Short mmCIF file of C-alpha atoms and ligand atoms in Angstrom, two decimals:
data_model
loop_
_atom_site.label_atom_id
_atom_site.label_comp_id
_atom_site.label_asym_id
_atom_site.label_seq_id
_atom_site.Cartn_x
_atom_site.Cartn_y
_atom_site.Cartn_z
CA UNK A 7 118.67 79.67 124.52
CA UNK A 8 118.63 83.05 122.90
CA UNK A 9 115.79 85.45 123.75
CA UNK A 10 112.84 84.82 121.41
CA UNK A 11 111.81 88.24 120.15
CA UNK A 12 108.69 88.61 118.05
CA UNK A 13 107.11 91.61 116.36
CA UNK A 14 103.34 92.14 116.25
CA UNK A 15 102.88 94.77 113.52
CA UNK A 16 99.66 96.51 112.54
CA UNK A 17 97.92 99.83 112.01
CA UNK A 18 96.26 99.76 115.51
CA UNK A 19 93.87 102.58 114.53
CA UNK A 20 92.82 101.97 117.26
CA UNK A 21 94.05 98.95 119.27
CA UNK A 22 91.06 96.73 120.15
CA UNK A 23 90.63 94.03 122.81
CA UNK A 24 91.07 91.57 119.99
CA UNK A 25 94.64 92.85 119.47
CA UNK A 26 95.20 92.77 123.23
CA UNK A 27 94.13 89.12 123.28
CA UNK A 28 96.67 88.24 120.56
CA UNK A 29 99.36 90.17 122.48
CA UNK A 30 98.63 88.29 125.73
CA UNK A 31 98.68 84.88 124.03
CA UNK A 32 101.88 85.67 122.11
CA UNK A 33 103.62 86.27 125.39
CA UNK A 34 103.11 82.61 126.20
CA UNK A 35 105.28 81.76 123.21
CA UNK A 36 107.96 84.53 123.10
CA UNK A 37 110.20 86.16 125.61
CA UNK A 38 109.67 89.61 124.26
CA UNK A 39 107.05 91.08 122.01
CA UNK A 40 107.42 94.36 120.14
CA UNK A 41 104.02 95.84 119.25
CA UNK A 42 104.88 97.93 116.21
CA UNK A 43 102.61 100.60 114.80
CA UNK A 44 103.17 100.51 111.10
CA UNK A 45 101.97 102.53 108.13
CA UNK A 46 99.78 100.71 105.70
CA UNK A 47 100.07 103.03 102.71
CA UNK A 48 96.60 102.05 101.50
CA UNK A 49 94.86 103.15 104.72
CA UNK A 50 93.79 106.59 105.94
CA UNK A 51 93.98 106.71 109.70
CA UNK A 52 92.00 108.64 112.24
CA UNK A 53 94.62 108.58 115.04
CA UNK A 54 98.12 109.87 114.50
CA UNK A 55 101.06 107.45 115.07
CA UNK A 56 101.81 109.24 118.39
CA UNK A 57 98.18 108.83 119.53
CA UNK A 58 98.22 105.12 118.60
CA UNK A 59 101.52 104.65 120.48
CA UNK A 60 100.27 106.49 123.53
CA UNK A 61 97.12 104.30 123.75
CA UNK A 62 99.17 101.10 123.36
CA UNK A 63 101.63 102.30 126.09
CA UNK A 64 98.69 103.06 128.44
CA UNK A 65 97.25 99.60 127.98
CA UNK A 66 100.48 97.59 127.88
CA UNK A 67 103.04 99.77 129.61
CA UNK A 68 103.21 97.84 132.88
CA UNK A 69 104.52 94.61 131.27
CA UNK A 70 108.26 94.75 130.78
CA UNK A 71 108.17 91.85 128.27
CA UNK A 72 106.25 94.08 125.89
CA UNK A 73 107.54 97.16 124.12
CA UNK A 74 105.68 99.53 121.90
CA UNK A 75 107.28 101.16 118.87
CA UNK A 76 106.55 102.47 115.40
CA UNK A 77 108.23 102.38 112.03
CA UNK A 78 107.50 104.30 108.92
CA UNK A 79 108.98 104.49 105.39
CA UNK A 80 110.57 101.03 105.63
CA UNK A 81 109.73 97.43 105.15
CA UNK A 82 108.44 95.36 108.03
CA UNK A 83 111.13 92.78 107.32
CA UNK A 84 113.94 95.33 107.61
CA UNK A 85 112.46 96.66 110.83
CA UNK A 86 112.21 93.10 112.21
CA UNK A 87 115.84 92.44 111.34
CA UNK A 88 116.95 95.68 113.03
CA UNK A 89 115.28 94.44 116.21
CA UNK A 90 116.72 90.94 116.00
CA UNK A 91 113.25 89.45 115.76
CA UNK A 92 112.93 86.06 114.16
CA UNK A 93 109.13 85.97 114.11
CA UNK A 94 106.32 88.17 112.95
CA UNK A 95 102.95 87.51 114.68
CA UNK A 96 99.69 88.06 112.86
CA UNK A 97 96.11 87.34 113.89
CA UNK A 98 93.66 85.62 111.63
CA UNK A 99 90.05 86.48 112.14
CA UNK A 100 88.14 84.82 109.33
CA UNK A 101 88.82 82.99 106.09
CA UNK A 102 88.75 86.30 104.27
CA UNK A 103 91.93 87.35 106.09
CA UNK A 104 93.74 84.36 104.73
CA UNK A 105 94.46 85.50 101.20
CA UNK A 106 95.97 88.84 102.21
CA UNK A 107 97.96 87.33 105.03
CA UNK A 108 99.18 84.51 102.78
CA UNK A 109 100.47 87.06 100.24
CA UNK A 110 102.22 89.14 102.89
CA UNK A 111 103.76 86.16 104.62
CA UNK A 112 105.19 84.81 101.36
CA UNK A 113 106.44 88.27 100.29
CA UNK A 114 108.16 88.71 103.64
CA UNK A 115 109.65 85.24 103.48
CA UNK A 116 111.06 85.91 100.01
CA UNK A 117 112.60 89.11 101.35
CA UNK A 118 114.17 87.29 104.27
CA UNK A 119 113.80 83.48 104.79
CA UNK A 120 115.27 83.80 108.26
CA UNK A 121 112.15 85.47 109.56
CA UNK A 122 108.97 83.47 109.96
CA UNK A 123 105.33 84.58 110.28
CA UNK A 124 103.29 82.87 112.99
CA UNK A 125 99.47 83.11 112.78
CA UNK A 126 97.19 82.93 115.73
CA UNK A 127 93.46 82.40 115.39
CA UNK A 128 91.69 85.39 116.84
CA UNK A 129 89.44 84.42 119.77
CA UNK A 130 85.96 83.74 118.39
CA UNK A 131 84.24 86.56 120.26
CA UNK A 132 86.67 89.04 118.68
CA UNK A 133 86.68 87.60 115.18
CA UNK A 134 83.96 89.93 113.93
CA UNK A 135 85.88 93.05 115.05
CA UNK A 136 87.78 95.50 112.94
CA UNK A 137 89.13 98.94 113.73
CA UNK A 138 87.01 100.37 110.89
CA UNK A 139 83.80 98.84 112.28
CA UNK A 140 84.59 100.13 115.76
CA UNK A 141 85.26 103.71 114.48
CA UNK A 142 81.84 103.59 112.77
CA UNK A 143 80.14 102.45 116.00
CA UNK A 144 81.85 105.16 118.07
CA UNK A 145 81.17 107.88 115.50
CA UNK A 146 77.43 107.33 115.71
CA UNK A 147 77.31 106.96 119.55
CA UNK A 148 77.20 103.12 119.92
CA UNK A 149 78.74 101.29 122.76
CA UNK A 150 82.07 99.53 122.30
CA UNK A 151 81.99 97.61 125.58
CA UNK A 152 83.87 94.39 125.20
CA UNK A 153 85.55 95.68 122.02
CA UNK A 154 87.73 98.53 123.34
CA UNK A 155 89.62 99.36 126.47
CA UNK A 156 87.76 102.32 128.12
CA UNK A 157 90.80 104.63 127.68
CA UNK A 158 90.78 103.94 123.93
CA UNK A 159 87.04 104.51 123.66
CA UNK A 160 87.44 107.84 125.41
CA UNK A 161 90.09 109.13 123.01
CA UNK A 162 88.22 107.90 120.00
CA UNK A 163 84.93 109.50 121.09
CA UNK A 164 86.70 112.83 121.60
CA UNK A 165 88.15 112.52 118.13
CA UNK A 166 85.11 111.25 116.16
CA UNK A 167 82.23 112.97 117.89
CA UNK A 168 83.61 116.47 117.64
CA UNK A 169 81.07 117.80 115.26
N1 COA B 20 91.15 91.72 116.74
C1 COA B 20 90.45 92.69 116.18
N2 COA B 20 90.76 93.29 114.94
C2 COA B 20 91.85 92.74 114.38
C3 COA B 20 92.61 91.76 114.90
C4 COA B 20 92.23 91.21 116.15
N3 COA B 20 92.90 90.19 116.75
N4 COA B 20 93.64 91.47 114.08
C5 COA B 20 93.49 92.29 113.08
N5 COA B 20 92.36 93.10 113.21
C6 COA B 20 91.85 94.08 112.27
C7 COA B 20 92.47 95.46 112.47
O1 COA B 20 91.72 96.22 113.38
C8 COA B 20 92.39 95.99 111.09
O2 COA B 20 91.07 96.54 110.85
P1 COA B 20 90.90 97.72 109.73
O3 COA B 20 91.30 97.13 108.38
O4 COA B 20 89.48 98.03 109.83
O5 COA B 20 91.81 98.87 110.13
C9 COA B 20 92.56 94.74 110.19
O6 COA B 20 92.22 93.70 111.00
C10 COA B 20 93.88 94.48 109.65
O7 COA B 20 94.77 95.41 110.11
P2 COA B 20 96.26 95.23 110.67
O8 COA B 20 96.46 93.88 111.34
O9 COA B 20 96.47 96.41 111.45
O10 COA B 20 97.05 95.18 109.38
P3 COA B 20 97.17 96.22 108.24
O11 COA B 20 96.73 95.58 106.96
O12 COA B 20 96.58 97.55 108.54
O13 COA B 20 98.74 96.48 108.19
C11 COA B 20 101.09 95.82 107.98
C12 COA B 20 99.60 95.46 107.81
C13 COA B 20 101.24 97.18 108.71
C14 COA B 20 101.68 94.75 108.83
C15 COA B 20 101.69 95.91 106.59
O14 COA B 20 100.97 96.88 105.81
C16 COA B 20 103.17 96.29 106.64
O15 COA B 20 103.94 95.40 106.97
N6 COA B 20 103.51 97.50 106.33
C17 COA B 20 104.95 97.93 106.33
C18 COA B 20 105.44 98.02 104.91
C19 COA B 20 105.78 96.67 104.35
O16 COA B 20 106.65 95.91 104.76
N7 COA B 20 105.03 96.31 103.31
C20 COA B 20 105.21 94.99 102.60
C21 COA B 20 104.47 93.90 103.27
S1 COA B 20 104.72 92.37 102.42
#
């Protein structure tokens, strides 16, 4: 059987333990997972693409079934095609994610019916997390234990607590 390659795209500004949980569980279903830092044109990010990639590499680098990459100025579906990926993985946290994800999955399917989106329910103890919320907690000195890998928390603190 051909290698099952999947893409897990997102802003990852920053990567949280909720994302890591989706990555680990996806590896039970696919042979290779490409974690792809993408640009959501409606979002302003705190970390540069390089900083986001470096953090993902640090956390995931030792697993040769995962690779970390980025793409900008192109559609996710075109990127997935260029990587021979047949599946896009997305996590669903709450009902409120559904409408947005539904729209994206349908748009992507219209663009290329050969590529499917697979949704995974985010583990319940991570379902309240978002990168925005975490940045707010770090900015004002709160603890992100059980939300962020310590290496990510360190970089984020340095960035957000400068002043
Ligand atoms: N645990 C914790 N948080 C999670 C999570 C999980 N398992 N899964 C998602 N989240 C959070 C993220 O932290 C993020 O929080 P934020 O909004 O506060 O930053 C939020 O859920 C959703 O972000 P993300 O999953 O990163 O998606 P996105 O909406 O930022 O980006 C892209 C979506 C990048 C996949 C989409 O914009 C894209 O495909 N862009 C490329 C261009 C394109 O093809 N556009 C057409 C699409 S049809």
